[in-house]
Structure formats: structure tokens, C-alpha cells
């Protein structure tokens, strides 16, 4: 399934040690590695003297201190947040309190669609429901500092409020969790939506930036090509799901076992929600049928 895309798992950055990743952009790794976060969340510092921080990261005192140490003697004027997962936004209040910076993001956390009857908000524990930006950026809106300007690029799919940021005048885009070099992105309803995610990939494919700085792992180069690979990867997965349905399999657990060969057992549940995300998209397109709303325990068939 992954022969259509080459992931890069080489990423050597010590937590808390700032490093210049491209001229004018530094990164600081949080020590929150895991199956969903790879080596940990990467926070970025843009500019020199008067700077922006992209994704302050988890509410971890050591990471907050490392970020503030990295900008000692400088002024943080802007904080940009790609989305409201607990590994990206909860350090924002502490960094704002320490620096007086203005917080920019697409908006507060919200699900991609209303919850179905009896459906639990699955990702509740991963969501930062307290987050509120000072300034809600619209798609295409630019926030400028001294020596830098970032354009908000609305990229829903991983979350409804996911926003990438293009560093104007450069080839760089902060891609958050929407495009990462080490892994595919979790797209799990009701917080995520496959239809939105695919449209957001198409949107990035039409942009010019070729160096992506993601929320986890190292920089992605030749980004347009990489994004095309991600799109192909999802289309191949969709084809596999349709193939299994054609063989008479009807439930998500069975399809996950057939489609995700060699999956890290810790990711089985996430894979189930990823298949559900495909089912939602396929049902919306009239390709797949189910009784009622698509559900993780639902029965599916080709329409
Ligand atoms: Zn996330």
C-alpha cells in the first residue's frame, strides 16, 4: 500500500535544542514522542529579533521553557496555531502570557460534522477545547510581522479548523498535521473528514511552495510531488476498501485486517476510523450504501 509514496523516518533532533532548519526558521522539538506524534511535536520560530512561533506545542513546562529560552532577548509578536490537538495548541496560553504575542488560527475546535445519535466524540481526549485565537484568520488572509508575513491556507480534513501557513516570499509552507514526511495523516470522524482532506490535498497541489515544515518529523521537499503521492495513496486505499466490499466483506474491523497489513497494533483503532472516513466519503458520493449514518459498527455494501 505504501509503494506509491516514500516516507522519510530519518529525523534527528534532540528535544529542547533549537536548530535552524532553513535560513530564518528555527525549530524546537517537544519530548512527546509516540505512535501518533513520531519523535514529538515540532514548534517553529520564524524570523529574528521580532519573531513568530508556529504551534507552541503541548502543555509541557519543559517544552515551554525551551521555546522561551530559544527566543530570549527577542520579542515574540505572533503565535500561529495549525489546529487544536493537544500536542499542538495547549502551550499557547503560557507562551502568550510570557510574551504578549497575538494568537492567530482558523478558529476554535469543532467537529467536521454534527454527531450522530448515540455517537461519542471519539477524539475528545486529544482535543484542546479551550483554545481561542485572538484573531481568526480566513483562508488566504495574511498576518504580517517585522520581516515575515504568513498566509493562512485553510486545509480542513485532519481537523475541521486545520490551517497551514505559507511564509510569503519564500518556498516554505508550515503544513501542520495535514502533510507530514514520516507518515500519512490521521483522518478520523467526527473531527476529521476524508472529503475535506482530499480537497485540501488538491488545494496544496495547486500551490507553488515546495518545502513543507510539518508538525511532526523533518522537512518535506519536492512537496507538489509528495502531495500527489499522498493523493494516490488514499485512492489506492479507497480501491482496496471497494475491493473488499466487492468480495462480500461488510464491516470495518474485517476490512482493516485485510487492508492494513503489518499495522502497528497501537494504530488498529485509528485505522478503523480512517476506513470509516473513507466510508463517509464513499456514501456521500453514492458509491457505498449503509443503513442510516455511516458508523464504526455499521454494515456496508457497494451501492
Ligand atoms: Zn493533530
Coordinates of C-alpha atoms and ligand atoms in Angstrom, one line a residue:
X1 CA 0.0 0.0 0.0
X2 CA 2.9 2.3 0.6
X3 CA 4.9 1.7 -2.6
X4 CA 3.3 4.7 -4.1
X5 CA 4.8 7.0 -1.6
X6 CA 8.2 7.2 0.2
X7 CA 8.1 8.2 3.8
X8 CA 11.2 9.5 5.5
X9 CA 11.7 8.4 9.1
X10 CA 15.2 9.9 9.5
X11 CA 14.8 12.8 11.9
X12 CA 17.5 13.5 14.4
X13 CA 16.7 16.4 16.7
X14 CA 17.2 16.5 20.4
X15 CA 14.2 17.7 22.4
X16 CA 14.5 21.3 23.6
X17 CA 17.5 22.1 21.4
X18 CA 16.8 24.9 18.9
X19 CA 18.1 24.3 15.4
X20 CA 17.9 26.4 12.3
X21 CA 16.0 24.2 9.7
X22 CA 16.1 26.7 6.8
X23 CA 17.5 30.2 6.8
X24 CA 15.3 32.3 9.1
X25 CA 13.3 29.5 10.6
X26 CA 14.3 27.6 13.8
X27 CA 12.6 24.5 15.2
X28 CA 12.3 23.1 18.7
X29 CA 11.2 19.5 19.3
X30 CA 8.9 18.7 22.2
X31 CA 9.6 15.5 24.2
X32 CA 6.2 13.9 23.5
X33 CA 7.1 11.1 21.0
X34 CA 4.6 8.3 20.4
X35 CA 2.8 6.3 17.7
X36 CA 0.8 9.4 16.7
X37 CA 3.4 12.0 17.2
X38 CA 6.6 10.3 15.8
X39 CA 9.6 11.9 17.7
X40 CA 7.3 14.6 19.1
X41 CA 5.7 17.9 18.1
X42 CA 7.9 20.4 16.2
X43 CA 7.4 24.1 17.2
X44 CA 8.9 26.7 14.8
X45 CA 10.3 30.1 15.3
X46 CA 10.1 32.4 12.3
X47 CA 12.4 35.5 11.9
X48 CA 15.0 37.1 14.1
X49 CA 14.5 39.8 16.7
X50 CA 10.8 40.1 16.3
X51 CA 9.6 36.6 15.7
X52 CA 6.6 34.4 15.3
X53 CA 6.1 30.9 16.8
X54 CA 4.2 28.3 14.8
X55 CA 2.5 25.7 17.0
X56 CA 3.6 26.2 20.6
X57 CA 3.0 22.5 21.3
X58 CA 1.8 20.5 24.2
X59 CA 1.3 21.9 27.7
X60 CA 4.7 20.7 28.9
X61 CA 6.7 23.0 31.1
X62 CA 10.0 21.7 29.8
X63 CA 9.0 22.5 26.2
X64 CA 7.5 25.9 27.1
X65 CA 10.8 26.8 28.8
X66 CA 12.9 25.5 25.9
X67 CA 10.8 27.7 23.5
X68 CA 11.1 30.8 25.7
X69 CA 14.8 30.1 26.2
X70 CA 15.2 29.9 22.4
X71 CA 13.7 33.4 21.9
X72 CA 15.5 35.0 24.9
X73 CA 16.4 38.6 24.0
X74 CA 13.9 38.6 21.1
X75 CA 10.2 39.6 21.0
X76 CA 7.5 37.2 20.1
X77 CA 4.9 39.2 18.3
X78 CA 2.8 36.4 16.7
X79 CA 1.7 32.9 17.6
X80 CA 0.2 30.8 14.8
X81 CA -1.6 27.5 15.5
X82 CA -2.3 24.9 12.8
X83 CA -5.0 23.1 14.7
X84 CA -6.4 22.3 18.2
X85 CA -5.0 18.9 19.0
X86 CA -3.4 18.6 22.5
X87 CA 0.1 18.1 21.0
X88 CA -0.1 21.4 19.1
X89 CA -2.0 24.2 20.9
X90 CA -2.2 23.8 24.7
X91 CA 1.2 25.7 25.3
X92 CA -0.3 28.8 23.6
X93 CA -1.7 30.5 26.8
X94 CA 1.7 30.1 28.6
X95 CA 3.7 31.5 25.6
X96 CA 1.2 34.3 25.2
X97 CA 1.3 35.2 28.9
X98 CA 5.1 35.3 28.8
X99 CA 5.4 37.3 25.6
X100 CA 2.2 39.2 25.0
X101 CA 2.0 37.8 21.4
X102 CA -1.2 37.8 19.4
X103 CA -2.6 34.4 18.6
X104 CA -3.7 33.6 15.0
X105 CA -5.6 30.5 13.9
X106 CA -8.6 29.4 11.8
X107 CA -10.8 29.1 14.9
X108 CA -11.7 27.1 18.0
X109 CA -12.0 23.3 17.8
X110 CA -15.1 21.9 16.2
X111 CA -16.2 18.6 14.7
X112 CA -16.3 18.2 10.9
X113 CA -20.0 17.3 11.1
X114 CA -22.7 17.1 13.8
X115 CA -22.5 14.0 15.9
X116 CA -24.9 11.1 15.0
X117 CA -27.4 9.9 17.6
X118 CA -25.5 7.9 20.2
X119 CA -22.1 8.7 18.7
X120 CA -19.4 9.6 21.2
X121 CA -16.9 12.4 20.4
X122 CA -14.2 9.9 19.9
X123 CA -11.2 12.2 19.9
X124 CA -12.4 14.2 22.9
X125 CA -9.2 13.4 24.8
X126 CA -7.0 14.6 22.0
X127 CA -8.8 17.9 21.5
X128 CA -7.9 21.3 23.0
X129 CA -11.5 22.6 23.5
X130 CA -10.3 25.6 25.5
X131 CA -8.3 27.2 22.6
X132 CA -9.5 30.5 21.3
X133 CA -7.4 32.6 18.8
X134 CA -7.1 36.4 19.3
X135 CA -7.5 36.7 15.5
X136 CA -9.5 34.2 13.4
X137 CA -7.7 34.1 10.1
X138 CA -9.8 33.5 6.9
X139 CA -8.4 31.4 4.1
X140 CA -5.9 33.5 2.2
X141 CA -5.6 36.1 4.8
X142 CA -2.1 37.3 5.6
X143 CA -0.7 38.3 9.1
X144 CA 2.5 40.3 8.9
X145 CA 5.2 40.9 11.4
X146 CA 8.6 42.6 11.2
X147 CA 10.4 40.7 8.5
X148 CA 7.9 38.0 7.9
X149 CA 4.3 37.5 6.7
X150 CA 2.3 34.3 6.9
X151 CA -0.7 33.5 4.7
X152 CA -3.4 31.2 6.2
X153 CA -4.2 28.3 4.0
X154 CA -7.4 26.6 5.2
X155 CA -6.7 22.8 5.0
X156 CA -9.6 21.0 6.8
X157 CA -9.6 17.2 6.9
X158 CA -7.3 16.2 9.8
X159 CA -9.5 18.6 11.9
X160 CA -12.1 21.0 10.6
X161 CA -10.1 24.0 11.8
X162 CA -6.7 22.9 10.4
X163 CA -4.8 25.8 8.8
X164 CA -1.4 25.6 7.0
X165 CA 0.7 28.8 6.8
X166 CA 2.7 29.9 3.8
X167 CA 5.7 32.0 4.5
X168 CA 5.3 34.8 2.0
X169 CA 8.2 35.5 -0.4
X170 CA 9.7 32.0 0.2
X171 CA 9.2 28.4 -0.9
X172 CA 8.0 27.4 2.6
X173 CA 4.7 26.2 4.0
X174 CA 4.1 25.2 7.6
X175 CA 1.9 22.1 6.9
X176 CA 0.9 21.1 10.4
X177 CA -0.5 17.6 10.5
X178 CA -2.1 17.9 7.0
X179 CA 1.1 16.8 5.2
X180 CA 4.0 15.1 7.0
X181 CA 7.0 13.3 5.6
X182 CA 7.1 10.4 8.1
X183 CA 3.5 9.1 7.9
X184 CA 0.1 9.6 6.5
X185 CA -2.3 11.8 8.4
X186 CA -5.0 10.5 10.7
X187 CA -8.4 11.4 9.3
X188 CA -10.9 10.2 11.9
X189 CA -14.6 11.2 12.0
X190 CA -16.2 13.2 13.5
X191 CA -13.2 15.5 14.0
X192 CA -11.8 14.7 10.6
X193 CA -13.4 14.3 7.2
X194 CA -12.0 12.5 4.2
X195 CA -13.8 14.6 1.6
X196 CA -12.3 17.7 3.1
X197 CA -8.9 16.1 3.5
X198 CA -8.7 15.2 -0.2
X199 CA -9.9 18.6 -1.3
X200 CA -7.2 20.2 0.9
X201 CA -4.5 18.0 -0.8
X202 CA -5.8 19.2 -4.2
X203 CA -5.6 22.8 -2.9
X204 CA -1.9 22.4 -1.9
X205 CA -1.1 20.6 -5.2
X206 CA -2.0 23.8 -6.9
X207 CA 0.3 26.0 -4.8
X208 CA 3.9 26.8 -5.6
X209 CA 5.6 26.1 -2.2
X210 CA 8.0 23.1 -2.4
X211 CA 9.4 22.9 1.2
X212 CA 6.9 21.9 3.9
X213 CA 7.7 22.2 7.5
X214 CA 5.3 19.8 9.3
X215 CA 4.1 19.4 12.9
X216 CA 6.0 16.1 13.3
X217 CA 9.2 15.0 11.6
X218 CA 11.5 16.6 9.2
X219 CA 11.0 19.0 6.2
X220 CA 9.2 17.7 3.1
X221 CA 11.0 18.6 -0.2
X222 CA 9.5 18.4 -3.7
X223 CA 6.2 19.0 -1.9
X224 CA 3.9 19.0 -5.0
X225 CA 5.2 15.6 -5.9
X226 CA 4.8 14.3 -2.4
X227 CA 1.3 15.6 -2.2
X228 CA 0.4 13.8 -5.4
X229 CA 1.8 10.6 -3.8
X230 CA -0.5 11.2 -0.8
X231 CA -3.5 11.6 -3.0
X232 CA -2.6 8.4 -4.9
X233 CA -2.1 6.6 -1.6
X234 CA -5.6 7.4 -0.4
X235 CA -7.1 6.5 -3.8
X236 CA -5.3 3.1 -3.6
X237 CA -6.7 2.6 -0.1
X238 CA -10.2 3.5 -1.3
X239 CA -9.8 1.0 -4.2
X240 CA -8.8 -1.7 -1.6
X241 CA -11.9 -1.0 0.5
X242 CA -14.1 -1.2 -2.5
X243 CA -12.4 -4.5 -3.5
X244 CA -13.1 -5.9 0.0
X245 CA -16.7 -4.8 -0.2
X246 CA -16.9 -6.4 -3.6
X247 CA -15.8 -9.7 -2.0
X248 CA -18.7 -9.5 0.4
X249 CA -17.0 -8.2 3.5
X250 CA -19.3 -5.8 5.2
X251 CA -17.7 -4.5 8.4
X252 CA -14.9 -2.1 9.2
X253 CA -12.9 -4.4 11.6
X254 CA -12.7 -7.2 8.9
X255 CA -11.7 -4.6 6.2
X256 CA -9.0 -3.2 8.5
X257 CA -7.5 -6.6 9.0
X258 CA -7.5 -7.3 5.2
X259 CA -6.2 -3.9 4.1
X260 CA -3.7 -2.8 6.7
X261 CA -1.1 -5.5 6.6
X262 CA 1.7 -5.2 9.2
X263 CA 0.0 -2.4 11.0
X264 CA 1.3 -1.3 14.4
X265 CA -1.3 -2.8 16.8
X266 CA -1.5 0.5 18.6
X267 CA -2.9 2.0 15.4
X268 CA -5.7 -0.5 14.8
X269 CA -8.4 1.7 16.3
X270 CA -7.1 4.7 14.3
X271 CA -7.1 2.6 11.1
X272 CA -10.8 1.7 11.8
X273 CA -11.7 5.4 11.9
X274 CA -9.7 6.0 8.8
X275 CA -11.8 3.4 7.0
X276 CA -14.9 5.0 8.4
X277 CA -13.7 8.3 7.0
X278 CA -13.4 6.6 3.6
X279 CA -16.9 5.1 4.1
X280 CA -18.4 8.5 4.8
X281 CA -16.9 9.9 1.6
X282 CA -18.0 6.9 -0.4
X283 CA -21.5 7.0 0.9
X284 CA -21.7 10.8 0.2
X285 CA -20.7 10.0 -3.4
X286 CA -23.3 7.3 -3.7
X287 CA -20.7 4.5 -4.3
X288 CA -21.3 2.7 -1.0
X289 CA -24.6 2.1 0.9
X290 CA -25.2 1.6 4.6
X291 CA -28.3 1.8 6.9
X292 CA -28.5 5.2 8.5
X293 CA -25.4 7.3 9.0
X294 CA -22.0 5.6 8.4
X295 CA -20.9 4.2 11.7
X296 CA -17.8 2.4 13.0
X297 CA -20.0 -0.6 13.8
X298 CA -22.1 -0.2 10.6
X299 CA -22.8 -2.8 7.8
X300 CA -21.6 -1.6 4.4
X301 CA -22.2 -2.8 0.8
X302 CA -21.5 -1.5 -2.7
X303 CA -24.3 0.7 -3.8
Ligands
LIG1 ZN1 -3.2 16.6 15.0

